[in-house]
mmCIF file of C-alpha atoms and ligand atoms in Angstrom:
data_model
loop_
_atom_site.group_PDB
_atom_site.id
_atom_site.type_symbol
_atom_site.label_atom_id
_atom_site.label_comp_id
_atom_site.label_asym_id
_atom_site.label_seq_id
_atom_site.Cartn_x
_atom_site.Cartn_y
_atom_site.Cartn_z
ATOM 1 C CA MET A 1407 0.134 -0.273 -0.072
ATOM 2 C CA PRO A 1408 1.267 3.374 -1.004
ATOM 3 C CA LEU A 1409 1.730 5.447 2.120
ATOM 4 C CA PRO A 1410 0.042 9.037 2.882
ATOM 5 C CA ARG A 1411 2.139 12.180 1.900
ATOM 6 C CA PHE A 1412 0.679 14.175 4.417
ATOM 7 C CA ALA A 1413 -0.505 13.163 8.064
ATOM 8 C CA TYR A 1414 -2.613 15.581 11.010
ATOM 9 C CA PHE A 1415 -0.708 14.788 14.159
ATOM 10 C CA ARG A 1416 -0.113 17.286 17.373
ATOM 11 C CA LYS A 1417 -3.355 19.583 15.813
ATOM 12 C CA GLN A 1418 -0.761 20.495 12.329
ATOM 13 C CA ILE A 1419 -0.634 18.982 8.866
ATOM 14 C CA VAL A 1420 3.288 17.352 8.731
ATOM 15 C CA PRO A 1421 4.835 14.792 6.499
ATOM 16 C CA TYR A 1422 3.751 11.658 7.052
ATOM 17 C CA GLN A 1423 7.156 10.519 7.985
ATOM 18 C CA ASP A 1424 7.544 12.822 10.914
ATOM 19 C CA ALA A 1425 4.403 11.710 12.359
ATOM 20 C CA ARG A 1426 6.325 9.309 14.780
ATOM 21 C CA LEU A 1427 5.831 7.858 18.305
ATOM 22 C CA GLY A 1428 7.851 5.861 20.858
ATOM 23 C CA LEU A 1429 7.459 2.172 21.604
ATOM 24 C CA LEU A 1430 6.201 2.920 25.006
ATOM 25 C CA THR A 1431 3.684 4.213 23.756
ATOM 26 C CA HIS A 1432 0.565 3.384 26.244
ATOM 27 C CA GLY A 1433 -2.358 2.762 22.791
ATOM 28 C CA LEU A 1434 0.249 1.189 21.185
ATOM 29 C CA ASN A 1435 1.229 -1.273 24.246
ATOM 30 C CA TYR A 1436 -2.371 -1.675 25.915
ATOM 31 C CA GLY A 1437 -5.055 -1.175 22.979
ATOM 32 C CA THR A 1438 -6.171 1.660 24.174
ATOM 33 C CA GLY A 1439 -7.373 3.784 21.427
ATOM 34 C CA ALA A 1440 -10.498 4.346 18.896
ATOM 35 C CA PHE A 1441 -10.581 5.029 15.223
ATOM 36 C CA ALA A 1442 -13.234 5.958 12.831
ATOM 37 C CA GLY A 1443 -12.553 4.762 8.994
ATOM 38 C CA LEU A 1444 -14.340 7.270 7.086
ATOM 39 C CA ARG A 1445 -14.693 7.070 2.691
ATOM 40 C CA GLY A 1446 -14.231 9.632 -0.037
ATOM 41 C CA TYR A 1447 -15.425 9.207 -3.192
ATOM 42 C CA TRP A 1448 -14.391 11.024 -6.134
ATOM 43 C CA ASN A 1449 -17.086 12.159 -8.520
ATOM 44 C CA ALA A 1450 -15.046 13.201 -11.715
ATOM 45 C CA ASP A 1451 -18.006 15.017 -13.736
ATOM 46 C CA ASP A 1452 -18.357 17.719 -10.059
ATOM 47 C CA GLY A 1453 -14.397 17.565 -9.980
ATOM 48 C CA GLU A 1454 -15.118 16.576 -6.220
ATOM 49 C CA LEU A 1455 -14.240 14.445 -3.422
ATOM 50 C CA ASN A 1456 -17.328 13.693 -1.582
ATOM 51 C CA VAL A 1457 -16.558 12.523 2.128
ATOM 52 C CA PHE A 1458 -19.499 10.319 3.505
ATOM 53 C CA ARG A 1459 -21.377 11.351 6.653
ATOM 54 C CA PRO A 1460 -18.083 12.502 8.606
ATOM 55 C CA LEU A 1461 -20.050 14.202 11.781
ATOM 56 C CA ASP A 1462 -21.665 10.997 11.920
ATOM 57 C CA HIS A 1463 -18.377 8.960 11.988
ATOM 58 C CA PHE A 1464 -16.992 11.719 14.311
ATOM 59 C CA ARG A 1465 -19.702 11.599 16.703
ATOM 60 C CA ARG A 1466 -19.400 7.878 16.763
ATOM 61 C CA PHE A 1467 -15.218 8.332 17.024
ATOM 62 C CA LEU A 1468 -15.800 10.741 19.842
ATOM 63 C CA GLU A 1469 -18.256 8.879 21.504
ATOM 64 C CA SER A 1470 -15.825 6.130 21.435
ATOM 65 C CA ALA A 1471 -13.042 8.015 23.349
ATOM 66 C CA ARG A 1472 -15.068 8.586 26.242
ATOM 67 C CA LEU A 1473 -15.609 5.381 26.833
ATOM 68 C CA LEU A 1474 -12.021 5.164 26.996
ATOM 69 C CA ARG A 1475 -12.644 8.565 29.882
ATOM 70 C CA MET A 1476 -10.988 10.930 27.056
ATOM 71 C CA GLN A 1477 -11.015 14.436 27.558
ATOM 72 C CA LEU A 1478 -10.936 15.795 24.626
ATOM 73 C CA ALA A 1479 -11.126 19.492 23.076
ATOM 74 C CA VAL A 1480 -12.231 18.890 19.980
ATOM 75 C CA THR A 1481 -15.343 18.871 18.216
ATOM 76 C CA GLU A 1482 -17.041 16.770 15.034
ATOM 77 C CA ALA A 1483 -16.803 20.264 13.279
ATOM 78 C CA ASP A 1484 -12.871 20.854 14.680
ATOM 79 C CA LEU A 1485 -12.368 17.153 13.082
ATOM 80 C CA LEU A 1486 -14.057 18.332 9.984
ATOM 81 C CA GLU A 1487 -11.909 21.349 9.465
ATOM 82 C CA ALA A 1488 -8.293 19.046 10.082
ATOM 83 C CA LEU A 1489 -9.573 16.950 7.335
ATOM 84 C CA THR A 1490 -10.807 18.679 5.152
ATOM 85 C CA SER A 1491 -7.130 20.396 4.890
ATOM 86 C CA LEU A 1492 -5.495 16.825 5.057
ATOM 87 C CA LEU A 1493 -7.423 16.156 1.894
ATOM 88 C CA ARG A 1494 -6.728 19.290 0.399
ATOM 89 C CA ALA A 1495 -2.621 19.096 0.979
ATOM 90 C CA GLU A 1496 -2.684 15.230 -0.142
ATOM 91 C CA ASP A 1497 -4.600 16.308 -3.129
ATOM 92 C CA LEU A 1498 -6.728 13.255 -3.509
ATOM 93 C CA HIS A 1499 -8.552 12.955 -6.433
ATOM 94 C CA THR A 1500 -9.333 9.436 -6.019
ATOM 95 C CA ASP A 1501 -11.715 6.999 -3.811
ATOM 96 C CA CYS A 1502 -10.068 6.552 -0.717
ATOM 97 C CA TYR A 1503 -10.296 5.517 3.023
ATOM 98 C CA ILE A 1504 -9.915 8.157 6.024
ATOM 99 C CA ARG A 1505 -8.146 6.878 9.421
ATOM 100 C CA ALA A 1506 -8.703 9.263 12.496
ATOM 101 C CA LEU A 1507 -7.060 7.712 15.485
ATOM 102 C CA VAL A 1508 -6.882 8.801 19.194
ATOM 103 C CA PHE A 1509 -4.955 7.083 21.777
ATOM 104 C CA TYR A 1510 -3.373 7.762 24.908
ATOM 105 C CA GLY A 1511 0.147 9.160 23.740
ATOM 106 C CA ASP A 1512 1.801 8.620 26.960
ATOM 107 C CA GLU A 1513 5.075 6.491 26.775
ATOM 108 C CA VAL A 1514 4.318 4.761 30.372
ATOM 109 C CA ILE A 1515 4.384 1.147 31.783
ATOM 110 C CA GLY A 1516 0.719 1.004 33.865
ATOM 111 C CA ILE A 1517 -2.741 -0.503 32.751
ATOM 112 C CA ARG A 1518 -4.877 2.303 32.873
ATOM 113 C CA LEU A 1519 -7.351 4.657 31.184
ATOM 114 C CA HIS A 1520 -7.063 7.791 33.975
ATOM 115 C CA GLY A 1521 -4.210 9.884 33.953
ATOM 116 C CA LEU A 1522 -3.200 10.154 30.543
ATOM 117 C CA THR A 1523 -3.064 11.832 27.362
ATOM 118 C CA PRO A 1524 -4.912 11.477 24.642
ATOM 119 C CA GLU A 1525 -3.299 12.181 21.042
ATOM 120 C CA VAL A 1526 -6.124 12.555 18.241
ATOM 121 C CA SER A 1527 -4.242 11.574 14.192
ATOM 122 C CA LEU A 1528 -5.854 12.196 10.430
ATOM 123 C CA ALA A 1529 -4.086 9.887 7.570
ATOM 124 C CA ALA A 1530 -6.018 9.098 4.005
ATOM 125 C CA VAL A 1531 -4.589 6.561 1.287
ATOM 126 C CA PRO A 1532 -6.251 5.903 -1.849
ATOM 127 C CA PHE A 1533 -8.513 2.754 -1.354
ATOM 128 C CA GLY A 1534 -11.268 1.039 -3.973
ATOM 129 C CA ARG A 1535 -13.239 -2.272 -2.016
ATOM 130 C CA TYR A 1536 -12.459 -3.813 0.364
ATOM 131 C CA ILE A 1537 -14.056 -7.403 -0.173
ATOM 132 C CA ALA A 1538 -13.641 -7.809 -4.033
ATOM 133 C CA LYS A 1539 -16.420 -10.123 -4.713
ATOM 134 C CA ALA A 1540 -19.095 -8.529 -6.486
ATOM 135 C CA ASP A 1541 -20.695 -11.695 -7.677
ATOM 136 C CA GLY A 1542 -20.813 -12.564 -3.795
ATOM 137 C CA ALA A 1543 -19.225 -13.348 -1.196
ATOM 138 C CA HIS A 1544 -18.921 -16.709 0.893
ATOM 139 C CA VAL A 1545 -19.001 -16.034 4.697
ATOM 140 C CA THR A 1546 -18.316 -18.892 7.436
ATOM 141 C CA PHE A 1547 -20.023 -18.796 11.299
ATOM 142 C CA SER A 1548 -16.596 -17.983 13.392
ATOM 143 C CA SER A 1549 -15.578 -19.995 15.818
ATOM 144 C CA TRP A 1550 -14.605 -17.089 17.938
ATOM 145 C CA CYS A 1551 -17.276 -15.271 20.225
ATOM 146 C CA ARG A 1552 -17.786 -11.483 19.039
ATOM 147 C CA VAL A 1553 -16.213 -8.926 22.608
ATOM 148 C CA ASP A 1554 -19.687 -7.948 24.676
ATOM 149 C CA ASP A 1555 -20.329 -5.041 26.529
ATOM 150 C CA ASN A 1556 -18.873 -5.813 29.814
ATOM 151 C CA VAL A 1557 -15.911 -6.776 28.172
ATOM 152 C CA ILE A 1558 -15.028 -4.208 25.512
ATOM 153 C CA PRO A 1559 -17.822 -2.123 24.723
ATOM 154 C CA PRO A 1560 -17.949 -3.276 20.786
ATOM 155 C CA ARG A 1561 -20.449 0.081 20.271
ATOM 156 C CA GLY A 1562 -17.356 2.276 20.504
ATOM 157 C CA LYS A 1563 -14.617 1.465 18.026
ATOM 158 C CA ILE A 1564 -11.960 0.693 20.495
ATOM 159 C CA THR A 1565 -8.640 -0.361 18.821
ATOM 160 C CA GLY A 1566 -7.747 -3.121 21.073
ATOM 161 C CA SER A 1567 -11.053 -4.913 20.513
ATOM 162 C CA TYR A 1568 -9.966 -5.187 17.331
ATOM 163 C CA ALA A 1569 -7.499 -7.787 18.035
ATOM 164 C CA ASN A 1570 -11.095 -10.029 18.393
ATOM 165 C CA SER A 1571 -11.752 -9.420 14.608
ATOM 166 C CA ALA A 1572 -7.834 -9.793 13.702
ATOM 167 C CA PHE A 1573 -8.972 -13.301 15.107
ATOM 168 C CA ILE A 1574 -12.412 -13.507 13.365
ATOM 169 C CA LYS A 1575 -11.018 -12.266 9.834
ATOM 170 C CA SER A 1576 -7.544 -14.655 9.326
ATOM 171 C CA ASP A 1577 -9.243 -17.709 10.679
ATOM 172 C CA ALA A 1578 -12.287 -17.133 7.941
ATOM 173 C CA GLU A 1579 -9.495 -16.342 5.020
ATOM 174 C CA LEU A 1580 -6.963 -19.089 6.162
ATOM 175 C CA ALA A 1581 -9.598 -21.800 5.660
ATOM 176 C CA GLY A 1582 -10.762 -20.465 2.225
ATOM 177 C CA PHE A 1583 -13.994 -17.990 3.231
ATOM 178 C CA ASP A 1584 -14.305 -14.598 2.204
ATOM 179 C CA GLU A 1585 -15.532 -13.083 5.622
ATOM 180 C CA ALA A 1586 -17.184 -14.516 8.714
ATOM 181 C CA LEU A 1587 -19.866 -14.011 10.914
ATOM 182 C CA VAL A 1588 -19.617 -13.861 14.513
ATOM 183 C CA LEU A 1589 -21.682 -14.927 17.645
ATOM 184 C CA ASN A 1590 -23.003 -12.850 20.907
ATOM 185 C CA ARG A 1591 -22.168 -14.163 23.983
ATOM 186 C CA ALA A 1592 -26.244 -14.452 24.196
ATOM 187 C CA GLY A 1593 -25.214 -17.236 21.167
ATOM 188 C CA GLN A 1594 -26.712 -15.210 18.488
ATOM 189 C CA LEU A 1595 -25.676 -13.078 15.423
ATOM 190 C CA SER A 1596 -23.749 -10.089 16.001
ATOM 191 C CA GLU A 1597 -21.506 -8.982 12.643
ATOM 192 C CA GLY A 1598 -19.131 -9.723 10.715
ATOM 193 C CA SER A 1599 -15.083 -9.037 11.631
ATOM 194 C CA ALA A 1600 -15.486 -5.557 10.881
ATOM 195 C CA GLU A 1601 -19.189 -5.129 9.504
ATOM 196 C CA ASN A 1602 -22.854 -4.965 10.423
ATOM 197 C CA VAL A 1603 -24.511 -7.976 8.723
ATOM 198 C CA PHE A 1604 -28.691 -7.636 7.344
ATOM 199 C CA ILE A 1605 -30.617 -10.862 6.450
ATOM 200 C CA VAL A 1606 -33.824 -10.642 3.582
ATOM 201 C CA ARG A 1607 -36.475 -12.923 5.059
ATOM 202 C CA HIS A 1608 -39.891 -13.343 3.040
ATOM 203 C CA GLY A 1609 -39.584 -9.519 2.020
ATOM 204 C CA VAL A 1610 -38.445 -8.535 5.349
ATOM 205 C CA VAL A 1611 -35.213 -7.186 6.290
ATOM 206 C CA ALA A 1612 -33.626 -8.210 9.687
ATOM 207 C CA THR A 1613 -30.754 -7.171 10.998
ATOM 208 C CA PRO A 1614 -29.090 -7.218 14.866
ATOM 209 C CA PRO A 1615 -30.149 -4.365 17.294
ATOM 210 C CA LEU A 1616 -28.065 -1.994 19.027
ATOM 211 C CA THR A 1617 -27.270 -3.603 22.191
ATOM 212 C CA GLY A 1618 -26.399 -7.232 20.396
ATOM 213 C CA SER A 1619 -23.004 -6.670 20.328
ATOM 214 C CA ILE A 1620 -22.574 -4.716 17.631
ATOM 215 C CA LEU A 1621 -20.226 -1.443 16.525
ATOM 216 C CA GLU A 1622 -23.175 0.793 16.095
ATOM 217 C CA GLY A 1623 -22.485 0.869 12.532
ATOM 218 C CA VAL A 1624 -22.713 4.615 10.526
ATOM 219 C CA THR A 1625 -23.429 2.358 7.356
ATOM 220 C CA ARG A 1626 -26.252 0.107 8.762
ATOM 221 C CA LYS A 1627 -28.245 3.168 9.681
ATOM 222 C CA THR A 1628 -28.183 4.594 6.076
ATOM 223 C CA ILE A 1629 -29.323 1.238 4.919
ATOM 224 C CA ILE A 1630 -32.162 0.859 8.166
ATOM 225 C CA HIS A 1631 -33.021 4.786 6.400
ATOM 226 C CA LEU A 1632 -32.941 3.874 2.707
ATOM 227 C CA LEU A 1633 -34.683 0.713 2.835
ATOM 228 C CA ARG A 1634 -37.605 2.404 4.516
ATOM 229 C CA ALA A 1635 -37.852 5.643 3.180
ATOM 230 C CA GLU A 1636 -36.510 4.853 -0.299
ATOM 231 C CA LEU A 1637 -37.229 0.783 -1.022
ATOM 232 C CA GLY A 1638 -40.143 0.958 0.984
ATOM 233 C CA VAL A 1639 -39.213 -2.221 2.558
ATOM 234 C CA PRO A 1640 -39.674 -3.195 5.928
ATOM 235 C CA VAL A 1641 -36.575 -3.190 8.252
ATOM 236 C CA GLU A 1642 -36.558 -5.848 11.992
ATOM 237 C CA GLU A 1643 -33.457 -4.555 14.185
ATOM 238 C CA ARG A 1644 -34.115 -7.657 16.530
ATOM 239 C CA PRO A 1645 -32.174 -11.148 17.866
ATOM 240 C CA ILE A 1646 -31.000 -13.431 14.859
ATOM 241 C CA ASP A 1647 -30.499 -16.991 14.983
ATOM 242 C CA ARG A 1648 -27.645 -18.669 13.454
ATOM 243 C CA SER A 1649 -30.711 -20.885 11.494
ATOM 244 C CA GLU A 1650 -32.139 -17.830 10.287
ATOM 245 C CA VAL A 1651 -29.294 -17.171 8.120
ATOM 246 C CA TYR A 1652 -28.916 -20.286 6.691
ATOM 247 C CA LEU A 1653 -32.701 -19.693 5.595
ATOM 248 C CA ALA A 1654 -32.023 -16.419 4.445
ATOM 249 C CA ASP A 1655 -33.176 -15.085 0.749
ATOM 250 C CA GLU A 1656 -30.404 -12.554 0.760
ATOM 251 C CA LEU A 1657 -27.558 -11.752 3.219
ATOM 252 C CA PHE A 1658 -25.016 -8.422 2.607
ATOM 253 C CA LEU A 1659 -22.763 -6.586 5.297
ATOM 254 C CA THR A 1660 -22.035 -2.973 5.405
ATOM 255 C CA GLY A 1661 -19.234 -0.918 6.087
ATOM 256 C CA THR A 1662 -17.485 2.170 5.582
ATOM 257 C CA ALA A 1663 -14.604 -0.271 3.789
ATOM 258 C CA ALA A 1664 -16.974 -3.209 2.597
ATOM 259 C CA GLU A 1665 -20.115 -0.946 1.662
ATOM 260 C CA ILE A 1666 -22.626 -3.144 0.609
ATOM 261 C CA THR A 1667 -21.044 -6.366 0.230
ATOM 262 C CA ALA A 1668 -23.706 -9.442 -0.747
ATOM 263 C CA ALA A 1669 -22.840 -12.813 0.549
ATOM 264 C CA ASN A 1670 -24.449 -15.256 -1.515
ATOM 265 C CA ARG A 1671 -23.101 -17.969 0.118
ATOM 266 C CA VAL A 1672 -22.824 -19.778 3.857
ATOM 267 C CA ASP A 1673 -20.902 -21.858 5.331
ATOM 268 C CA HIS A 1674 -20.832 -23.777 1.730
ATOM 269 C CA ARG A 1675 -24.494 -23.445 1.618
ATOM 270 C CA SER A 1676 -26.358 -21.297 -0.707
ATOM 271 C CA VAL A 1677 -28.063 -17.937 0.432
ATOM 272 C CA GLY A 1678 -31.620 -18.187 -1.524
ATOM 273 C CA ASN A 1679 -30.869 -18.958 -5.264
ATOM 274 C CA GLY A 1680 -27.238 -18.052 -4.910
ATOM 275 C CA ALA A 1681 -27.547 -14.870 -7.321
ATOM 276 C CA VAL A 1682 -26.792 -11.550 -5.456
ATOM 277 C CA GLY A 1683 -30.991 -10.705 -4.823
ATOM 278 C CA PRO A 1684 -33.225 -7.903 -6.042
ATOM 279 C CA ILE A 1685 -33.041 -5.865 -2.513
ATOM 280 C CA THR A 1686 -29.187 -5.649 -2.146
ATOM 281 C CA THR A 1687 -28.457 -4.938 -6.279
ATOM 282 C CA ALA A 1688 -31.378 -1.990 -5.090
ATOM 283 C CA LEU A 1689 -29.475 -0.959 -2.161
ATOM 284 C CA GLN A 1690 -26.059 -0.931 -3.885
ATOM 285 C CA GLN A 1691 -27.293 1.057 -6.917
ATOM 286 C CA LEU A 1692 -28.780 3.677 -4.810
ATOM 287 C CA PHE A 1693 -25.891 4.053 -2.337
ATOM 288 C CA GLY A 1694 -23.425 4.352 -5.094
ATOM 289 C CA ASP A 1695 -25.072 6.760 -6.292
ATOM 290 C CA ILE A 1696 -25.921 8.897 -2.704
ATOM 291 C CA VAL A 1697 -22.275 8.272 -1.742
ATOM 292 C CA ARG A 1698 -20.794 10.541 -4.810
ATOM 293 C CA GLY A 1699 -23.408 13.168 -4.682
ATOM 294 C CA ARG A 1700 -25.824 11.963 -7.366
ATOM 295 C CA VAL A 1701 -28.680 12.264 -5.494
ATOM 296 C CA GLU A 1702 -29.846 15.780 -4.246
ATOM 297 C CA ARG A 1703 -31.592 14.759 -1.251
ATOM 298 C CA TYR A 1704 -28.655 13.027 0.042
ATOM 299 C CA CYS A 1705 -26.349 15.953 -0.770
ATOM 300 C CA ASP A 1706 -26.070 16.632 2.944
ATOM 301 C CA TRP A 1707 -24.754 13.325 4.152
ATOM 302 C CA CYS A 1708 -21.842 14.257 1.313
ATOM 303 C CA HIS A 1709 -18.897 16.655 2.314
ATOM 304 C CA GLY A 1710 -17.329 18.254 -0.917
ATOM 305 C CA VAL A 1711 -13.725 18.541 -0.059
ATOM 306 C CA TYR A 1712 -12.241 21.230 -2.497
ATOM 307 C CA ALA A 1713 -15.801 23.333 -2.706
ATOM 308 C CA ALA A 1714 -15.932 23.284 1.310
ATOM 309 C CA THR A 1715 -15.600 26.624 3.307
ATOM 310 C CA VAL A 1716 -13.278 25.887 6.050
ATOM 311 C CA PRO A 1717 -10.254 27.901 7.569
ATOM 312 C CA ALA A 1718 -7.484 25.796 7.019
ATOM 313 C CA VAL A 1719 -4.879 24.005 9.557
ATOM 314 C CA ARG A 1720 -1.552 25.232 9.800
ATOM 315 C CA GLN A 1721 0.818 23.009 7.425
ATOM 316 C CA THR A 1722 4.400 22.660 7.474
ATOM 317 C CA ALA A 1723 5.910 21.702 4.524
ATOM 318 C CA VAL A 1724 6.811 18.387 2.989
ATOM 319 C CA ALA A 1725 10.635 17.426 3.443
HETATM 320 N N1 PMP B 468 -18.748 -3.201 12.683
HETATM 321 C C1 PMP B 468 -17.289 -3.436 12.784
HETATM 322 C C2 PMP B 468 -16.696 -3.860 13.985
HETATM 323 C C3 PMP B 468 -16.815 -2.784 12.250
HETATM 324 O O1 PMP B 468 -15.552 -2.551 12.411
HETATM 325 C C4 PMP B 468 -16.930 -1.367 11.071
HETATM 326 C C5 PMP B 468 -16.392 -0.664 10.338
HETATM 327 N N2 PMP B 468 -15.740 0.507 11.001
HETATM 328 C C6 PMP B 468 -18.625 -1.661 10.790
HETATM 329 C C7 PMP B 468 -19.027 -3.038 11.587
HETATM 330 C C8 PMP B 468 -19.384 -0.724 10.060
HETATM 331 O O2 PMP B 468 -19.770 0.375 10.945
HETATM 332 P P1 PMP B 468 -18.950 1.595 9.425
HETATM 333 O O3 PMP B 468 -20.626 1.588 8.589
HETATM 334 O O4 PMP B 468 -19.747 2.742 9.858
HETATM 335 O O5 PMP B 468 -18.461 1.677 8.980
#
């Protein structure tokens, strides 16, 4: 992966290679950090890079930081200002992925969440598809269990809990699957390693509830809205058994990286007739138009990086 040219680090835009940390950094040693993943979508017709729902991502980011007892003196708007400056410095004219990170930056030994100083950073890289299976992914149920609210709260995007996701993803890929679904401690469906999950059965869409050991996904919220308001499809947020997934007519994963990824096989069973289903296809088309700023009534969800009028964040020259 080509590295970024710049990063937002210690309140400035700096050359990426100058954003360095010490080996004893708390967040690196103990997973005491939180992150956000956003996407920028290039629209060649308008010459614009649209960041999708940045304020929603930054709100969850700041809430994840609060779970870690971090006291941050920044708002969602401050983060968007910094991100806009960073993306302009990078001068990206292609689809990209943006990583916001907050971590305890102290170089100390000692596991805790108090008496430490958080640091915020941003970086962006060109990015294409995350799960490159247009005709449907093959997913499996992981033998790992999802972390739960009384272990590491999965509703926040806490760096340490991504070791759980990494176990899940690697075991699935090394066994020949594209992704895994994970059960929560109650034995019901939670989510994928880095995606929320939806099933369609008998014309009704269902997805696990926010209390089911899942991340409060921005794409999940978007999809629930689009299903109800645009496609007129009923959506239930409720516990889902493993056997319901095996009987689903359609199955898809949602996430900033995964976008809307159809799964057409689960544990060597066909989902529906094995082709990507009509609700999934309709959502993919609508979502694809919305994120590039092509649907007027959803333009508020897109932040145009080059058109935006925000003050620039101080920048140091690239070496
Ligand atoms: N669940 C997990 C565990 C994730 O890491 C992600 C990716 N952020 C998602 C769900 C999807 O969330 P979002 O739509 O906000 O990207």
